PDB file of C-alpha atoms in Angstrom:
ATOM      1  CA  UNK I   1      12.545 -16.141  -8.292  1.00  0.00           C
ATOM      2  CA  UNK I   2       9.998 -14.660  -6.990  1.00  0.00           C
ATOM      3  CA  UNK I   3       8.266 -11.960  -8.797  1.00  0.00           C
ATOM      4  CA  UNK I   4       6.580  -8.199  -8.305  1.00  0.00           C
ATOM      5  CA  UNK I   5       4.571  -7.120 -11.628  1.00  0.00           C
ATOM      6  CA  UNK I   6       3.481  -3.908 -12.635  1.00  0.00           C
ATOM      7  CA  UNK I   7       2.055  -2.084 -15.754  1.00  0.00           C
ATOM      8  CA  UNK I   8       5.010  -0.647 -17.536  1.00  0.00           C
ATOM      9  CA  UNK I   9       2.401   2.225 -18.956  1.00  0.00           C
ATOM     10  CA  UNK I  10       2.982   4.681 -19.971  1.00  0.00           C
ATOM     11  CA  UNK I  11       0.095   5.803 -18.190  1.00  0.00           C
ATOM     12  CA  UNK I  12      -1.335   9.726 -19.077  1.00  0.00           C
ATOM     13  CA  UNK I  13      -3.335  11.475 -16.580  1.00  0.00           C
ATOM     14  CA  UNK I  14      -4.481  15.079 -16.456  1.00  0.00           C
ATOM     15  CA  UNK I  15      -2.679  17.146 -13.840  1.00  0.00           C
ATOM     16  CA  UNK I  16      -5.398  17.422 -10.719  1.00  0.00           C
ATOM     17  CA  UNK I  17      -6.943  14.282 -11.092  1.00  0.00           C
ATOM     18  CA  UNK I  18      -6.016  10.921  -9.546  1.00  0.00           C
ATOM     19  CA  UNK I  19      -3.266   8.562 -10.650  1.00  0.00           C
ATOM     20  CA  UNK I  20      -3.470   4.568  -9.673  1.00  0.00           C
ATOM     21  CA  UNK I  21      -0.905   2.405  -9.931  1.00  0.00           C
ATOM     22  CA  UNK I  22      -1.136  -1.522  -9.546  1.00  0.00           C
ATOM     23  CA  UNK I  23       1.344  -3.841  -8.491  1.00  0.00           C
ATOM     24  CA  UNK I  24       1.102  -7.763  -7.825  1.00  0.00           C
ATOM     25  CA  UNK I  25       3.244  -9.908  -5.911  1.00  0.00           C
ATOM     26  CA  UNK I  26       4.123 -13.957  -5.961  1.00  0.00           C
ATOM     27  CA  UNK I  27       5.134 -14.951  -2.988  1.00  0.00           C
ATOM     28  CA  UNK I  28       2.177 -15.340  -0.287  1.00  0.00           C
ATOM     29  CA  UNK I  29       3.987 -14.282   2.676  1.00  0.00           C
ATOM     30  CA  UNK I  30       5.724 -11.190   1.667  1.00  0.00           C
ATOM     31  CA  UNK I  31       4.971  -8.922   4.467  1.00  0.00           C
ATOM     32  CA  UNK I  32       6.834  -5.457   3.885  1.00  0.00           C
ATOM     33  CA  UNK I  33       6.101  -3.219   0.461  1.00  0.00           C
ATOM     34  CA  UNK I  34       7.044  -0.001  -0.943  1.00  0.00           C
ATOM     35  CA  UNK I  35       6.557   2.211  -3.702  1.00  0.00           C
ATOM     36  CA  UNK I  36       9.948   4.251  -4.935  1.00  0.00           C
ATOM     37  CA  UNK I  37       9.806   7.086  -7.403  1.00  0.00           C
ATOM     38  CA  UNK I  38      12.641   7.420  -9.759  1.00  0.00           C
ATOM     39  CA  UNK I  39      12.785  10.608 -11.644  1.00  0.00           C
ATOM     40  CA  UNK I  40      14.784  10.192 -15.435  1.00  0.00           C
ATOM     41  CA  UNK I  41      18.615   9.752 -14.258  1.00  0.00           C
ATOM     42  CA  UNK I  42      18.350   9.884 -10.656  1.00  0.00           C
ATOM     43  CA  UNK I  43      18.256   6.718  -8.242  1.00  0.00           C
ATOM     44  CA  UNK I  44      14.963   5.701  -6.595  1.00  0.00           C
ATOM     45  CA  UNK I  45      13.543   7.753  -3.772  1.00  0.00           C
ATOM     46  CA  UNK I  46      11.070   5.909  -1.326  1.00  0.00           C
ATOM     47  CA  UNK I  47       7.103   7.374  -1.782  1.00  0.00           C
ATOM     48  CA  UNK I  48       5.775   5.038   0.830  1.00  0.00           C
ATOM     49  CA  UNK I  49       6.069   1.582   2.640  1.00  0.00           C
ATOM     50  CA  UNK I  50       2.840  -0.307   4.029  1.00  0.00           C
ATOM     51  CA  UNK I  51       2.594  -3.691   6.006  1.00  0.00           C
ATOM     52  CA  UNK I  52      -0.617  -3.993   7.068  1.00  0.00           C
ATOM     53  CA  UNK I  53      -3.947  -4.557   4.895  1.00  0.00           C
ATOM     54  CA  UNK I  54      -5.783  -1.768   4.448  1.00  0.00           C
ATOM     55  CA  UNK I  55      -4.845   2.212   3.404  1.00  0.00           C
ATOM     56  CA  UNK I  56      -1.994   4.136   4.837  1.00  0.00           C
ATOM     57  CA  UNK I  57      -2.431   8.165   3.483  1.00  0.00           C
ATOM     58  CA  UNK I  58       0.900  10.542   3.169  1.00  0.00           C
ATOM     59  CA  UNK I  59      -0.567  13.682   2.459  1.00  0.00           C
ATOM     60  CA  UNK I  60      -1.671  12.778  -1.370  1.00  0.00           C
ATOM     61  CA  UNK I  61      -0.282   9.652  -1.243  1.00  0.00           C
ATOM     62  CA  UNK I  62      -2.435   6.625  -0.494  1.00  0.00           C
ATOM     63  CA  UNK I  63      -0.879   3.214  -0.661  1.00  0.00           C
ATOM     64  CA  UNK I  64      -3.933   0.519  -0.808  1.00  0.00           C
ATOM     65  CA  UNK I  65      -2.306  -3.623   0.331  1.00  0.00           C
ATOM     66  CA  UNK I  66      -4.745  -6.320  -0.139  1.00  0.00           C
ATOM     67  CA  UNK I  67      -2.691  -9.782   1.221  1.00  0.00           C
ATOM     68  CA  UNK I  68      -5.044 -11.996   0.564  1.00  0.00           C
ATOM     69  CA  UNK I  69      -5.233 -11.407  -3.427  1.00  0.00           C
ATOM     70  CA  UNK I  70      -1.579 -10.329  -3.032  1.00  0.00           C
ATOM     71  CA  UNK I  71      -2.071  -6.925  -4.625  1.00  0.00           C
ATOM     72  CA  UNK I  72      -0.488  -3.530  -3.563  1.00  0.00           C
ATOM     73  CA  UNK I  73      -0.978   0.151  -5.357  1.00  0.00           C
ATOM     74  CA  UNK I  74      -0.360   3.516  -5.051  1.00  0.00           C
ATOM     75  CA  UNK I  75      -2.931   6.587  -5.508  1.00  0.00           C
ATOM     76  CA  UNK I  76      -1.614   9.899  -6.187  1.00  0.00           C
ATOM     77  CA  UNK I  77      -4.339  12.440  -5.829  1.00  0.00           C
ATOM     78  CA  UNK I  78      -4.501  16.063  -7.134  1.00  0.00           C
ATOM     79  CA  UNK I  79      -1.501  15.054  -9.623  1.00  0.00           C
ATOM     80  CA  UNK I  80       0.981  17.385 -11.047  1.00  0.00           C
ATOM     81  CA  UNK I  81       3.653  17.943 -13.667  1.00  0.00           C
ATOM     82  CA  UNK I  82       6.175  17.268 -10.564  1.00  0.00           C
ATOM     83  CA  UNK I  83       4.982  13.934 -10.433  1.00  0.00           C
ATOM     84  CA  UNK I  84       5.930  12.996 -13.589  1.00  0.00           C
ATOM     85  CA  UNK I  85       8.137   9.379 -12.903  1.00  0.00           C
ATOM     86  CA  UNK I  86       8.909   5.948 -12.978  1.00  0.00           C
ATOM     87  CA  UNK I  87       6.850   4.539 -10.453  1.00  0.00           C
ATOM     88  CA  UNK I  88       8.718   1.327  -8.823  1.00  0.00           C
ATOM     89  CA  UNK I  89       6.995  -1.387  -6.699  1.00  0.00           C
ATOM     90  CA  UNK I  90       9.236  -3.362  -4.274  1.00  0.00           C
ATOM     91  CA  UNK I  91       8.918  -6.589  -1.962  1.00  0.00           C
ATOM     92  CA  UNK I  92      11.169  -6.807   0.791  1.00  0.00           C
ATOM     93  CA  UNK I  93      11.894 -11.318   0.514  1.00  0.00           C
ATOM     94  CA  UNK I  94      14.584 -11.114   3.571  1.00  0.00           C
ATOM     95  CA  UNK I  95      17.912  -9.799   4.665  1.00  0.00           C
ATOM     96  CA  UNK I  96      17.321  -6.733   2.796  1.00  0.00           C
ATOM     97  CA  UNK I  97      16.735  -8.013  -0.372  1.00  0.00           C
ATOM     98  CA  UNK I  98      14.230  -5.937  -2.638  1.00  0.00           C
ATOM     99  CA  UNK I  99      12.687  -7.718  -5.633  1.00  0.00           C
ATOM    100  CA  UNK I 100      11.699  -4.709  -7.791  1.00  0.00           C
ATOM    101  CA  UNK I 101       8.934  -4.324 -10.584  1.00  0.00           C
ATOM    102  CA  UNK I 102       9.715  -3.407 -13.767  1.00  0.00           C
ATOM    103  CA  UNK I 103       8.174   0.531 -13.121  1.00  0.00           C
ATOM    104  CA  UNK I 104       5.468   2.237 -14.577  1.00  0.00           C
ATOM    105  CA  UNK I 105       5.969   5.457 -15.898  1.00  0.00           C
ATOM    106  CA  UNK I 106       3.687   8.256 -15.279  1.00  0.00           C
ATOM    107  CA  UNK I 107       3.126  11.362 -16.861  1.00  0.00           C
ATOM    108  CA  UNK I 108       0.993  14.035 -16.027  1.00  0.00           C
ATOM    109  CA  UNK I 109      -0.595  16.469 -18.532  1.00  0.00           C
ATOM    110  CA  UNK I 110      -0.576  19.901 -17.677  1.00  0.00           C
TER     111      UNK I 110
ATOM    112  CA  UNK Q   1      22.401  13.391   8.245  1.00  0.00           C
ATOM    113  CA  UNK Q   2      24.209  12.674   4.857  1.00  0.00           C
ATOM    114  CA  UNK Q   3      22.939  10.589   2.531  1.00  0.00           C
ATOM    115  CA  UNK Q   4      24.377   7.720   0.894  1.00  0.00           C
ATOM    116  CA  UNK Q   5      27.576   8.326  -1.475  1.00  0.00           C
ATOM    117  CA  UNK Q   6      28.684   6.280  -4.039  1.00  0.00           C
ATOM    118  CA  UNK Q   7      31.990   6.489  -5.879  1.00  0.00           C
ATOM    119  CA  UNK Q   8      32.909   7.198  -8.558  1.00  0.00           C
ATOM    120  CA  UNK Q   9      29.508   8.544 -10.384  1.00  0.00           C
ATOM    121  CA  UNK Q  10      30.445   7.325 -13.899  1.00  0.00           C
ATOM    122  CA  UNK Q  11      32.757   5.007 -14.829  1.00  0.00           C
ATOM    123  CA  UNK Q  12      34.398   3.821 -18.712  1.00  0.00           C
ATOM    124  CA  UNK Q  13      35.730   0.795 -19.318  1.00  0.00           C
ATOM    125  CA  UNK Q  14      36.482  -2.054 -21.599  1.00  0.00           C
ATOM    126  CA  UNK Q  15      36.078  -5.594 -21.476  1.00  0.00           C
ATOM    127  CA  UNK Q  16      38.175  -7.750 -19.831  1.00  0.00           C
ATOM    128  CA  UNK Q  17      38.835  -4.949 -17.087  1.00  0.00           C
ATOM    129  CA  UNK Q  18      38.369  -5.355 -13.623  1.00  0.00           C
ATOM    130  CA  UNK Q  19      36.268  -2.359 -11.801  1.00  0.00           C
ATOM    131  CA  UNK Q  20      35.833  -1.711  -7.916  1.00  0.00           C
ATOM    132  CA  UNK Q  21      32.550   0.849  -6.827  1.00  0.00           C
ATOM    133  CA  UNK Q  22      32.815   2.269  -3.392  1.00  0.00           C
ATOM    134  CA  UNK Q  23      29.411   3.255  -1.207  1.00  0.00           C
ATOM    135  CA  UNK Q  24      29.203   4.752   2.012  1.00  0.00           C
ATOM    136  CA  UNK Q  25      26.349   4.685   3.794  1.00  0.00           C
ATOM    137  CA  UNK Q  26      24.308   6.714   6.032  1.00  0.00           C
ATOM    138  CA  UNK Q  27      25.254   7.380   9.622  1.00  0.00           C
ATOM    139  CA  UNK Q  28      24.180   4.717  11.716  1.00  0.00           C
ATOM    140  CA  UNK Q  29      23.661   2.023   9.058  1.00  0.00           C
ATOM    141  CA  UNK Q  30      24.683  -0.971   8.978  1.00  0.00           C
ATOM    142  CA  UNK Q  31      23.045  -2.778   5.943  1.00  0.00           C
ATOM    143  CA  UNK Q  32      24.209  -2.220   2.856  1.00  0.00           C
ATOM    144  CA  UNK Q  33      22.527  -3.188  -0.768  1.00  0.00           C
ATOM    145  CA  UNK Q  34      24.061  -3.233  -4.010  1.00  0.00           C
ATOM    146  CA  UNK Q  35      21.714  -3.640  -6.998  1.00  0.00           C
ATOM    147  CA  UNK Q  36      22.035  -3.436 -10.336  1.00  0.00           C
ATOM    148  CA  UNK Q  37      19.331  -1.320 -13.183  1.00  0.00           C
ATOM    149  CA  UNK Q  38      19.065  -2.021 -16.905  1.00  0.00           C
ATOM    150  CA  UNK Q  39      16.915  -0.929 -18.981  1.00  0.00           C
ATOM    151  CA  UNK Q  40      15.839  -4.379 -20.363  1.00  0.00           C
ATOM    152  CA  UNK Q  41      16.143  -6.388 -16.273  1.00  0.00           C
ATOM    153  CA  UNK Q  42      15.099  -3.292 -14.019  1.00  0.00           C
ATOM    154  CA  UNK Q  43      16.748  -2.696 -10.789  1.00  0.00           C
ATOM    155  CA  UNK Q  44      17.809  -6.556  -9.645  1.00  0.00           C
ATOM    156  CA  UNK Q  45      19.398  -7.564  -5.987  1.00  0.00           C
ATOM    157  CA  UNK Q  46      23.366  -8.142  -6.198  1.00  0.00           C
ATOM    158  CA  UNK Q  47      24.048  -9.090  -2.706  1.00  0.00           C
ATOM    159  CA  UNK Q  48      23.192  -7.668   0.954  1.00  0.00           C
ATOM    160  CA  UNK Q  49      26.006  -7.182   3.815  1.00  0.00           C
ATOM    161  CA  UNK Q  50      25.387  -6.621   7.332  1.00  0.00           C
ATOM    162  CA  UNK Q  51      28.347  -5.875  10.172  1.00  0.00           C
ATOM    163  CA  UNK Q  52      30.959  -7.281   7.518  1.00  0.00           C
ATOM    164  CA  UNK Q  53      29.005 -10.655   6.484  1.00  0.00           C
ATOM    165  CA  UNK Q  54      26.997 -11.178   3.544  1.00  0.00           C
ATOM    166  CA  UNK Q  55      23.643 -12.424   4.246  1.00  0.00           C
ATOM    167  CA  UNK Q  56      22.346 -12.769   0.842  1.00  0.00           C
ATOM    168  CA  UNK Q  57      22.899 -12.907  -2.799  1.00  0.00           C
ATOM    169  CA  UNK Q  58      21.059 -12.802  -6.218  1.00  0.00           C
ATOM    170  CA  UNK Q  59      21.314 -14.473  -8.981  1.00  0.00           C
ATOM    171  CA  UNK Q  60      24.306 -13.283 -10.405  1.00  0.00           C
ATOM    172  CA  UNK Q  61      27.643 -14.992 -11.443  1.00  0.00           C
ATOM    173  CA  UNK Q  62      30.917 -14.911  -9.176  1.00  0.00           C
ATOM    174  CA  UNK Q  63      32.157 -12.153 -11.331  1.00  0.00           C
ATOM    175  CA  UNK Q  64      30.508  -9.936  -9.096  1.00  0.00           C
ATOM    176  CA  UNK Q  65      31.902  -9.862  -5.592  1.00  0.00           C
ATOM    177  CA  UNK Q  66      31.575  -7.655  -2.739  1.00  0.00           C
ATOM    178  CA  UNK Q  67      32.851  -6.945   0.624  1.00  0.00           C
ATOM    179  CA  UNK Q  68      32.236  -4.660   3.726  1.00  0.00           C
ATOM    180  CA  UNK Q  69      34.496  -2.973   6.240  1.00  0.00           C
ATOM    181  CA  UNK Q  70      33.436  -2.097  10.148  1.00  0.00           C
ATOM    182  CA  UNK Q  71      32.860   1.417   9.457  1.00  0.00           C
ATOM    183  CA  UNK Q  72      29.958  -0.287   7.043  1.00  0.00           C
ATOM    184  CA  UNK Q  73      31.156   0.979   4.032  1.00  0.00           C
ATOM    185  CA  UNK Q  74      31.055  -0.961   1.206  1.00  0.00           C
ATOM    186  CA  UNK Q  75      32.566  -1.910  -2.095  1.00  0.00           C
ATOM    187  CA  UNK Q  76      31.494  -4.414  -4.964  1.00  0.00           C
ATOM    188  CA  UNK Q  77      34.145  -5.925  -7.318  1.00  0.00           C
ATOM    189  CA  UNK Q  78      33.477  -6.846 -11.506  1.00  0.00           C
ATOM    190  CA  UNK Q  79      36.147  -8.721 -13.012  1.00  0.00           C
ATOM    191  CA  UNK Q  80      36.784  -9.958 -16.605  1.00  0.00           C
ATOM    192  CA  UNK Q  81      33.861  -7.139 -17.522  1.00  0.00           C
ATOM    193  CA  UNK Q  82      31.636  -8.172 -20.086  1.00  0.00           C
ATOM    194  CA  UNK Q  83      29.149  -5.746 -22.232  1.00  0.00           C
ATOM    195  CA  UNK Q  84      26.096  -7.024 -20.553  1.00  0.00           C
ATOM    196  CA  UNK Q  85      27.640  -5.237 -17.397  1.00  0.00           C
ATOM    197  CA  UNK Q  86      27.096  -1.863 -18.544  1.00  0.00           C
ATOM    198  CA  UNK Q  87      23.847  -0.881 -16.440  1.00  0.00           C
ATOM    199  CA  UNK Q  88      23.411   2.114 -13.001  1.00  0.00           C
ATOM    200  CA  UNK Q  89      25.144   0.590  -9.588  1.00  0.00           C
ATOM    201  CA  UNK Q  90      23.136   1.637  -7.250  1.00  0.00           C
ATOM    202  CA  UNK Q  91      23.606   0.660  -3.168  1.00  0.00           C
ATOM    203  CA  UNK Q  92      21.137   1.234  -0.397  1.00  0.00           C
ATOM    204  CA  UNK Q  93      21.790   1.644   2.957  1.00  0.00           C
ATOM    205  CA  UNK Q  94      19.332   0.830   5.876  1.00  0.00           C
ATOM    206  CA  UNK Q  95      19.590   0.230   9.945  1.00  0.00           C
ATOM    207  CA  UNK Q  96      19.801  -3.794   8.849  1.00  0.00           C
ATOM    208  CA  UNK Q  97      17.249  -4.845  11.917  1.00  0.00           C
ATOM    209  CA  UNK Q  98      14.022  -6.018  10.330  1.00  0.00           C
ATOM    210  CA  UNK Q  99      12.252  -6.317   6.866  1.00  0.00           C
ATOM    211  CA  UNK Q 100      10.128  -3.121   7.273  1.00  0.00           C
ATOM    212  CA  UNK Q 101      13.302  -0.787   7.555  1.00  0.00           C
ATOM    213  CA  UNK Q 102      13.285   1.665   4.295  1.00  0.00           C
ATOM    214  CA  UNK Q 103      16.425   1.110   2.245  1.00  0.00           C
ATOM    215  CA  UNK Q 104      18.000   4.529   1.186  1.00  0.00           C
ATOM    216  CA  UNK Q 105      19.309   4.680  -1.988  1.00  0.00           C
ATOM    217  CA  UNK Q 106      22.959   6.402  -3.072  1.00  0.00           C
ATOM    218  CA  UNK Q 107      23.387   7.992  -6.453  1.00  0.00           C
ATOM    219  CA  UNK Q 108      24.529   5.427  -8.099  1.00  0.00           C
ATOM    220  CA  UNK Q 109      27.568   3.971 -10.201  1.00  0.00           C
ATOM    221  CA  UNK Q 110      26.457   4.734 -14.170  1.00  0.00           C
ATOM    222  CA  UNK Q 111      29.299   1.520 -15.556  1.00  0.00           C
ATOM    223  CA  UNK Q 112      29.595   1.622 -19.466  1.00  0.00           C
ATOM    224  CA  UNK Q 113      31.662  -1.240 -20.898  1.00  0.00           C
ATOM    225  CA  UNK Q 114      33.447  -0.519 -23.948  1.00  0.00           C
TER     226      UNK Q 114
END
């Protein structure tokens, strides 16, 4: 099986400044990522997808993929109360199958 | 465009019983996901269908079945239910073409086994 890890957290920021969150990945040639956000109760809703090394910015998103040390995260800049979330990492192996992190949740102090 | 729908939302039963969960998925789609969340495993990969086939599976036993119709909606089948199977259903519906395609998720199935 291959596997996506994250930092379960919680982690605590103030609201306004930046949140990171780290994911790593097994398998080598994994090609498509994404980061869902899952608010308490409700099913995940996608934050961002990247496929490429490098940065990809959605307004205060940034989602940071670095193949060659197999490593993908998420920035959330200017944070706020709204943000507040599991944060999930996901792999896409083939046919549609997402291998999922365990989530970090995020909470941001007002 | 509608989102995905699952049915029913929540769900009772007791062991030994046999439940079906129904998702429709977006417009258009023709992928559909089933996956399962726990607290203790996270959200783990039940099976995949595409145009009526299934293309792939996780690791779960043959309790847990699945099918698809051509309109692309889909249902997954638990028999002889178990404890252990209480957890969200969740199903996610995508264009099926190629692995960077977002997967949209529906609101879930929350199963409690009595």
């Amino acid at each position: 099986q291959k596997e996506v890890e994250q930092n379960s957290g919680p982690l605590s920021v103030p609201e306004g400044a930046i949140a990171s969150l780290n994911c790593t990945y097994s398998d080598r040639v994994s090609q498509s990522f994404f980061w869902y956000r899952q608010y308490s109760g409700k099913s995940p809703e996608l934050i961002m997808s990247i496929y490429s090394n490098g940065d990809k910015e959605d307004g205060r998103f940034t989602a940071q993929l670095n193949k060659a040390s197999q490593y993908v995260s998420l920035l959330i800049r200017d944070s706020q109360p709204s943000d507040s979330a599991t944060y999930l990492c996901a792999v896409n192996e083939g046919a549609q199958k997402l291998v999922f992190g365990q989530g970090t949740r995020l909470t941001i102090n007002p | 465009k509608a989102g995905v729908t699952q049915t029913p939302r929540y769900l009772i039963k007791t062991r030994g019983q046999q439940v079906t969960l129904s998702c429709s998925p977006i417009s258009g789609h023709r992928s559909v996901s089933w996956y399962q969340q726990t607290p203790g495993q996270g959200l783990q990969f039940l099976f995949e269908y595409f145009s009526e086939t299934q293309r792939n599976k996780g690791n779960f036993p043959g309790r847990f079945s699945g099918r698809q119709f051509s309109n692309s909606r889909s249902e997954m089948n638990v028999s002889t239910l178990e404890l252990g199977d209480s957890a969200l259903y969740l199903c996610a519906s995508s264009l099926g073409g190629n692995l960077e395609e977002t997967q949209y998720f529906g609101p879930g199935t929350r199963l409690l086994v009595l």
